[in-house]
Coordinates of C-alpha atoms and ligand atoms in Angstrom, one line a residue:
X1 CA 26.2 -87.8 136.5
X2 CA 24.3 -87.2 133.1
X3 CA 25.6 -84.2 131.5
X4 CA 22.8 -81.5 130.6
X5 CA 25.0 -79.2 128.7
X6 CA 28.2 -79.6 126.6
X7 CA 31.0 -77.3 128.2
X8 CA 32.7 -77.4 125.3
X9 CA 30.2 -76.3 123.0
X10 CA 29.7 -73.5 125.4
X11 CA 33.4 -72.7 125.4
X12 CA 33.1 -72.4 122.1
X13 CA 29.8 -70.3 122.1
X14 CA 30.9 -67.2 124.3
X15 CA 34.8 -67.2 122.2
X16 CA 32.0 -66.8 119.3
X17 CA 29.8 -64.2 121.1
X18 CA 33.3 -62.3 122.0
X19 CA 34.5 -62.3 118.2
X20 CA 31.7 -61.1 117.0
X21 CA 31.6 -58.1 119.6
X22 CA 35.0 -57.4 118.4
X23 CA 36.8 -58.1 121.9
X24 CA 40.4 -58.4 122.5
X25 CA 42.1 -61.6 121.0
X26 CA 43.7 -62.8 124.2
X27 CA 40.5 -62.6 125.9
X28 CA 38.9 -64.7 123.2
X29 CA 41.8 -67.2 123.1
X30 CA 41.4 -67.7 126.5
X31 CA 38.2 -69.6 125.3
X32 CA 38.8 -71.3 122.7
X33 CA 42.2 -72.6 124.4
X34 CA 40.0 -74.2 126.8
X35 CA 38.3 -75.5 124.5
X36 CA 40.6 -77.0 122.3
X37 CA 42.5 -78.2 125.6
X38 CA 39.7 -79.9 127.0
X39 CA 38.2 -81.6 123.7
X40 CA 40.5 -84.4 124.2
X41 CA 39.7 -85.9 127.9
X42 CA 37.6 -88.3 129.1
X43 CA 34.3 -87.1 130.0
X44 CA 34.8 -88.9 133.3
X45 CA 37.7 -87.0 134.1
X46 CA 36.3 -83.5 132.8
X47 CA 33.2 -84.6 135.5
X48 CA 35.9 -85.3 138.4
X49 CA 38.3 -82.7 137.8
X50 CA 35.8 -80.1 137.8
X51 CA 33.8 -81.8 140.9
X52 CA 37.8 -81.3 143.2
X53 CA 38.4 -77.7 141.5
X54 CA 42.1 -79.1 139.6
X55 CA 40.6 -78.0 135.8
X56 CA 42.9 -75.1 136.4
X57 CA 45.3 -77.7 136.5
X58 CA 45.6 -78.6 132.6
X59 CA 47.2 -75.7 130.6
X60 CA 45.0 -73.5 129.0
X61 CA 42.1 -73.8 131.4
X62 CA 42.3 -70.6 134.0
X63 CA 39.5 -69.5 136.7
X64 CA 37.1 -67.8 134.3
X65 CA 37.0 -71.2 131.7
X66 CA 37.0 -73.4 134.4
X67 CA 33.9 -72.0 136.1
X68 CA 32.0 -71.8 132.6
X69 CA 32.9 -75.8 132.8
X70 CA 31.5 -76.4 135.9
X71 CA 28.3 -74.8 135.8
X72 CA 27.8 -76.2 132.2
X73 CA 28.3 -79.5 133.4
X74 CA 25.9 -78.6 136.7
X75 CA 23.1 -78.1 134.0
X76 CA 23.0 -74.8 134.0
X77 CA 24.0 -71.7 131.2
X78 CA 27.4 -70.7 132.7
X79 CA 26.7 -67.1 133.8
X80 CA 29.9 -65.6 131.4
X81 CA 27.2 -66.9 128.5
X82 CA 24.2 -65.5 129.9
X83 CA 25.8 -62.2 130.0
X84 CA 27.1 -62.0 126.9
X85 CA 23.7 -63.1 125.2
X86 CA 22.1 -60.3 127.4
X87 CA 24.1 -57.5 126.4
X88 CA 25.0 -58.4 122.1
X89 CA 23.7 -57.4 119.1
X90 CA 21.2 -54.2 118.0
X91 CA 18.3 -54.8 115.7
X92 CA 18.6 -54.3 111.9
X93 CA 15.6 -52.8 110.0
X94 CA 13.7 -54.9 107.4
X95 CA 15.7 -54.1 104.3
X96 CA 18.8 -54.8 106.0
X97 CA 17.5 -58.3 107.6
X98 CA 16.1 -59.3 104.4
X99 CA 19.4 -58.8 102.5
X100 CA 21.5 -60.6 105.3
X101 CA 18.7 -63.5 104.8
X102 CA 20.0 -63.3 101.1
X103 CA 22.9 -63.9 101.4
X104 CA 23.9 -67.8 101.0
X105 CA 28.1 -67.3 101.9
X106 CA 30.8 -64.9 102.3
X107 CA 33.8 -64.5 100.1
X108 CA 36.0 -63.5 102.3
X109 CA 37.6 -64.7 104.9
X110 CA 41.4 -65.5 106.4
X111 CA 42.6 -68.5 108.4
X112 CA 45.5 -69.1 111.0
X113 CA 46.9 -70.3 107.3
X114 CA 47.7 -66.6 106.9
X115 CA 46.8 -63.7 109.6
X116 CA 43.6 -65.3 111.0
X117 CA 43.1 -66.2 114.4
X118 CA 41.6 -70.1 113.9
X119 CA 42.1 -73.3 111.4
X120 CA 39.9 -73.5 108.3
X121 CA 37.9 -76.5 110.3
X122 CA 36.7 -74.0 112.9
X123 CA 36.2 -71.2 110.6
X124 CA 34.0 -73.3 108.5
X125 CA 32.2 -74.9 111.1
X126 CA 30.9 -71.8 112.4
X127 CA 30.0 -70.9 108.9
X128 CA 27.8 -73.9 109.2
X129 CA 26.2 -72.9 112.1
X130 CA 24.9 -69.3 111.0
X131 CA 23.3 -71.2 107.7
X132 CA 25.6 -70.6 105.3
X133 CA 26.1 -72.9 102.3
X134 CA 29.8 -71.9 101.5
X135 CA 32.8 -70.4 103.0
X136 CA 35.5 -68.8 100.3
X137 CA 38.7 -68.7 102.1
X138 CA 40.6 -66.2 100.8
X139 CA 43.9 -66.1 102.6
X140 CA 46.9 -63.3 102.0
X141 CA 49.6 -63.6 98.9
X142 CA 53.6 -64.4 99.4
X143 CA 54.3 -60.6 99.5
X144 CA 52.1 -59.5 102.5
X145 CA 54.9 -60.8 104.8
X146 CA 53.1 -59.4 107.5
X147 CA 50.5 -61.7 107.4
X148 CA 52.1 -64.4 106.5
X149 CA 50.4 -64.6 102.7
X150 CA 50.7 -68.0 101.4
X151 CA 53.3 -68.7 99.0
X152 CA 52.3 -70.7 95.7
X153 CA 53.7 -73.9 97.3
X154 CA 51.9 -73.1 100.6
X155 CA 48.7 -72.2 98.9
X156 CA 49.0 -75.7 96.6
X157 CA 49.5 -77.1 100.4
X158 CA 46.1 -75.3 101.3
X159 CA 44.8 -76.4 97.9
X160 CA 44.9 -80.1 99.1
X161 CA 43.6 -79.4 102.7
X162 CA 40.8 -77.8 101.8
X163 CA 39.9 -80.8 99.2
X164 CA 40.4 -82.9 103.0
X165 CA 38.2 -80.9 105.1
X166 CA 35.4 -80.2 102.8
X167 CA 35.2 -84.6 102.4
X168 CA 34.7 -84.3 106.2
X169 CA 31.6 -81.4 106.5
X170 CA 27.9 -81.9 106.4
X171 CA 25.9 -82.1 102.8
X172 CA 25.1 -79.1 101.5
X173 CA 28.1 -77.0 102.7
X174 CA 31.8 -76.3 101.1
X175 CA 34.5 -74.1 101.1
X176 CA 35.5 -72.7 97.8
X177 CA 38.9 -72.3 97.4
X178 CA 40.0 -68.4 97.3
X179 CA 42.7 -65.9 97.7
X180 CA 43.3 -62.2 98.9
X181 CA 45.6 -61.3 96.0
X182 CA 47.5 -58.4 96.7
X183 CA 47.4 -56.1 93.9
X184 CA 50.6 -54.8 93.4
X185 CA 51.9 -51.7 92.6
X186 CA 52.1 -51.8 89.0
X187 CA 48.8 -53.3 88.8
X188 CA 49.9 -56.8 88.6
X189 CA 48.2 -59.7 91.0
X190 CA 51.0 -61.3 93.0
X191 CA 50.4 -65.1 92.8
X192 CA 51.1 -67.5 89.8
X193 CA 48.2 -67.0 86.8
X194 CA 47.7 -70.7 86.7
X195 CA 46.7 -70.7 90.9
X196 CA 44.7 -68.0 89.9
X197 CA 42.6 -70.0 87.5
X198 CA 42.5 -73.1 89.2
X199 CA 40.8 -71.0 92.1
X200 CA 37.4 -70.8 92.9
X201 CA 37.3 -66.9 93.7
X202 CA 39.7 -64.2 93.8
X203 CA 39.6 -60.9 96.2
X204 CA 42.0 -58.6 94.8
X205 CA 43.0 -55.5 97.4
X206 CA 45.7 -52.7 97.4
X207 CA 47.2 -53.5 100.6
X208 CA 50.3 -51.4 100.1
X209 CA 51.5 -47.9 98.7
X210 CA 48.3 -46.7 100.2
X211 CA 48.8 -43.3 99.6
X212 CA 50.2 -43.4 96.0
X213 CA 48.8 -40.0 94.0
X214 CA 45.6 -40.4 92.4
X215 CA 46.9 -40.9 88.6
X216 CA 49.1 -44.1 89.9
X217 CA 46.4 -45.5 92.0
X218 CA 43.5 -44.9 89.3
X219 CA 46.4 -47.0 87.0
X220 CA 47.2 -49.7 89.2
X221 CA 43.1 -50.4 90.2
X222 CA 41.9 -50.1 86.2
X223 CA 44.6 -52.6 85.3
X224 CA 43.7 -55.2 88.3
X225 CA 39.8 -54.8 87.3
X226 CA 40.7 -55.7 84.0
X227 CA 42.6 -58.8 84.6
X228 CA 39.9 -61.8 84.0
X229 CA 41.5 -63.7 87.4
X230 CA 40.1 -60.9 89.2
X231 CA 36.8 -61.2 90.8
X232 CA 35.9 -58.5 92.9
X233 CA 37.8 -56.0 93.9
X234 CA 38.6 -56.1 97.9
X235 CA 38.0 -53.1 100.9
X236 CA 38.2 -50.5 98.0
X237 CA 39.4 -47.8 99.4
X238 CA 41.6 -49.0 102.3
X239 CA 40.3 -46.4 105.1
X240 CA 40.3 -47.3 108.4
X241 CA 37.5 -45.4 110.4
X242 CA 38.3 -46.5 114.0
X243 CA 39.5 -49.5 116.3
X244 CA 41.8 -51.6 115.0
X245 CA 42.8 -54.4 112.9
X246 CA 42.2 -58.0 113.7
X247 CA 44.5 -60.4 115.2
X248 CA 46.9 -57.7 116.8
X249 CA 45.7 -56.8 119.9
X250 CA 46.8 -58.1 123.3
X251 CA 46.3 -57.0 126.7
X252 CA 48.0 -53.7 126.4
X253 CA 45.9 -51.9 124.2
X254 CA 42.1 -52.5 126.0
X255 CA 40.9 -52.7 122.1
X256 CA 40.5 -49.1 121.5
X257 CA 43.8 -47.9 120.2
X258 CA 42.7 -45.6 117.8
X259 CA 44.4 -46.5 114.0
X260 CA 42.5 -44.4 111.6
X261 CA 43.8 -44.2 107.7
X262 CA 42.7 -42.0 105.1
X263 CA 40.9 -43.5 101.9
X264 CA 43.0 -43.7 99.1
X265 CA 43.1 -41.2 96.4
X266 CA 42.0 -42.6 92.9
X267 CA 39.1 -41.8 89.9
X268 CA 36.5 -43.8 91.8
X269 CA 34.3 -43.5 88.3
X270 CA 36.8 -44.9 86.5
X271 CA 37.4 -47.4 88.8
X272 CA 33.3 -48.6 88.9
X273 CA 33.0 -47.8 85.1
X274 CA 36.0 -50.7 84.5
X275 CA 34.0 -53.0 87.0
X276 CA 31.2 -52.7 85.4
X277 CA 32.5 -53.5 81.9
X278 CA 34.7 -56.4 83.2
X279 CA 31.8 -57.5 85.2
X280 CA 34.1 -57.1 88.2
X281 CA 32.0 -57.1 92.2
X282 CA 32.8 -54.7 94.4
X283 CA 33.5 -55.8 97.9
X284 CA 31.0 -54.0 100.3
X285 CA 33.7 -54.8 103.3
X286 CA 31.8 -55.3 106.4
X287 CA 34.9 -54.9 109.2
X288 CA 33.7 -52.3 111.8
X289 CA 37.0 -50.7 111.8
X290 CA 36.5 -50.5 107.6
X291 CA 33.0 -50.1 106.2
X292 CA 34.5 -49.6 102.9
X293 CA 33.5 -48.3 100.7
X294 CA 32.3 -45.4 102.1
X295 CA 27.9 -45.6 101.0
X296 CA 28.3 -42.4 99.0
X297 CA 30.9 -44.5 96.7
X298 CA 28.4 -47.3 96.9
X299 CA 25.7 -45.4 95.5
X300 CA 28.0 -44.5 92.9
X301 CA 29.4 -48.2 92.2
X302 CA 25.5 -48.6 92.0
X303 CA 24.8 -46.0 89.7
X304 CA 28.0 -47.4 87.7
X305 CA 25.8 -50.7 87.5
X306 CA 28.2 -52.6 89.5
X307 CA 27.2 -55.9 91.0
X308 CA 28.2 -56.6 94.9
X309 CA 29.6 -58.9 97.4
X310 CA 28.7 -58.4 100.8
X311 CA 32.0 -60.6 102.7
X312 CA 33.0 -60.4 106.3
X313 CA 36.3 -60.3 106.3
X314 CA 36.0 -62.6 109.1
X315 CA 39.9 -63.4 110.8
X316 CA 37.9 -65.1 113.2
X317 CA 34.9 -67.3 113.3
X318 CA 32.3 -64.9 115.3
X319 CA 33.8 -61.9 112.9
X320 CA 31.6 -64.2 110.0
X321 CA 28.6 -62.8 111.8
X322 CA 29.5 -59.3 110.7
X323 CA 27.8 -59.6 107.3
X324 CA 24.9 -57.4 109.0
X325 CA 26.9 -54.6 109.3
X326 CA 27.6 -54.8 105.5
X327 CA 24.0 -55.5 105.0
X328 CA 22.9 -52.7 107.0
X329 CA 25.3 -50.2 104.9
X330 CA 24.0 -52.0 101.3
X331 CA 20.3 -51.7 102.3
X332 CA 21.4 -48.0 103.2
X333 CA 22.6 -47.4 99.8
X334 CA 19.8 -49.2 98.2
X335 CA 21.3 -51.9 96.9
X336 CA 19.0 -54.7 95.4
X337 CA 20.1 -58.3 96.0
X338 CA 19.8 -59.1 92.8
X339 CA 23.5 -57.2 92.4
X340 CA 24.9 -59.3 95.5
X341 CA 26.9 -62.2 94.1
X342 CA 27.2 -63.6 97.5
X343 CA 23.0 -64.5 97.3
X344 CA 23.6 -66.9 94.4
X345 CA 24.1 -70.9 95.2
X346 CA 27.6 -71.9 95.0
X347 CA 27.3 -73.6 92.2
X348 CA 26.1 -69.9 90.4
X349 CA 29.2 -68.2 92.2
X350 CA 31.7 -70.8 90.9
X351 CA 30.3 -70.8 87.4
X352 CA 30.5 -67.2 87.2
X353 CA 33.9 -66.8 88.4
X354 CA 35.1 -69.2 85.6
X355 CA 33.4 -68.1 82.9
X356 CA 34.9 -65.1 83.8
X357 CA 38.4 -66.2 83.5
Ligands
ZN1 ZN1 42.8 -57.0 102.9
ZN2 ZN1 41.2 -59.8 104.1

């Protein structure tokens, strides 16, 4: 039987389609499970197994993944695909699509190295796929325990993967190397200075004492702007407008549990004035449950003469496709691509970032 469709591919195509509609994480791993489970057998026994009905046999492979299988290997778009095409996505306007266009790669993005949901391979192939020409993975420092941030030897570890993987993907397509640095809460950036130089690009986010009083904050945010490792500052204020955060949810919580946070309190003038001067980008953080900063701070950032980076985020590969919503908030706001540090090459990016440093 010749096979008109690749099951896998389309395994891999609605856990894509599901990502990037922000779905519940089981309900994507059920997916890409199947996928990975069924990567490795003979085609001749993916053909027989799912001509007898015993796919459901091999772990990871339930009813719903099964099916998909069998009408992909039947010729035909498995119906869970067809749905999911029919229902996605909204139209952006013209400023907004043009800007997305722009943009040549997104610097930042998390792995199952740290709290992601998939291996760098997978993250970078679907990166590939939507026409990007680089991937900065930017995975958490040793102290956000929660999400497992890299330690210096892990991240030396990641270091010499990346250097592995990148050897293996098509021309014209890398990932840098990157970290989410925590900034802490003196101000400092908690990973070793020399990592930090030897990497390509550094995010730098408050991720904890959210709430500190505005004189602290103001503090701890000039000092990290001013450090040279720094290279744009990350989800600015830390709100959280609705939904929830990636890469927690399970079958309990339908998605929707509601997890709001207030921004943080700090001199948001100050703050864009010192990334101006240091020639520090602003992250214009394109998580639905984020869209930080807020677009009146990113007309001020603007006004401040701040330049951009318009990053996904992504814990997930179909979260990389979220750069529209980022878009859609920049065009909002005005902001000219000529700001957006994620339209240059990579080459341009990387020689920024180190002759800032
Ligand atoms: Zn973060
Ligand atoms: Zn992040």
């Amino acid at each position: 039987m010749a096979r008109a469709r690749d099951p896998i591919a389309d395994l891999r195509r609605i856990a894509f389609l599901l990502e990037r509609a922000n779905e519940a994480t089981y309900r994507v791993r059920a997916f890409r499970s199947a996928a990975k489970a069924l990567a490795g057998l003979p085609a001749a026994e993916l053909t027989e197994r799912a001509g007898n009905g015993t796919l459901t046999e091999l772990a990871g492979v339930g009813d719903v993944t099964a099916r998909c299988v069998a009408e992909s290997l039947a010729g035909e778009e498995p119906v869970y695909l067809r749905r999911l095409v029919a229902t996605e996505g909204s139209d952006l306007d013209a400023e907004a699509t043009a800007l997305r266009a722009a943009l040549r790669g997104d610097c930042h993005t998390h792995s199952d190295w740290s709290d992601g949901g998939s291996p760098i391979e997978e993250m970078a192939l679907a990166a590939v796929e939507l026409g990007h020409e680089y991937l900065v993975l930017t995975d958490h420092s040793p102290r956000l325990t929660v999400a497992r941030g890299l330690t210096a030897e892990r991240l030396r570890r990641q270091l010499d993967h990346v250097a592995q993987v990148n050897a293996a993907l098509p021309e014209g397509f890398r990932i840098l190397t990157g970290i989410e640095v925590d900034i802490l809460a003196d101000g400092s950036l908690d990973q070793d200075d020399d990592l930090l130089a030897r990497l390509d690009v550094v995010v730098g986010s408050v991720h904890s004492g959210l709430k500190d009083e505005r004189s602290k904050m103001t503090r701890r945010m000039l000092k990290a702007v001013a450090n040279p490792h720094l290279d744009i500052l990350g989800h600015v204020t830390g709100r959280m407008v609705s939904s929830r955060p990636a890469g927690v949810t399970g079958p309990g919580d339908r998605g929707h549990r509601a997890r709001t946070r207030a921004e943080s309190d700090f001199d948001a003038d100050a703050v864009f004035a010192a990334c101006a001067e240091h020639d520090t980008a602003v992250e214009i953080n394109s998580r639905p449950e984020r869209q930080d900063p807020p677009k009146r701070l990113i007309r001020r950032a603007l006004e401040a003469g701040c330049r951009f980076a318009i990053n996904t985020d992504a814990h997930a590969p179909g979260q990389l496709d979220w750069q529209r919503f980022g878009c859609e908030r920049a065009a909002l706001c005005g902001v000219p691509a000529d700001r957006v540090i994620n339209t240059w090459s990579a080459e341009q990016l990387v020689t920024w970032t180190h002759n800032r440093t």
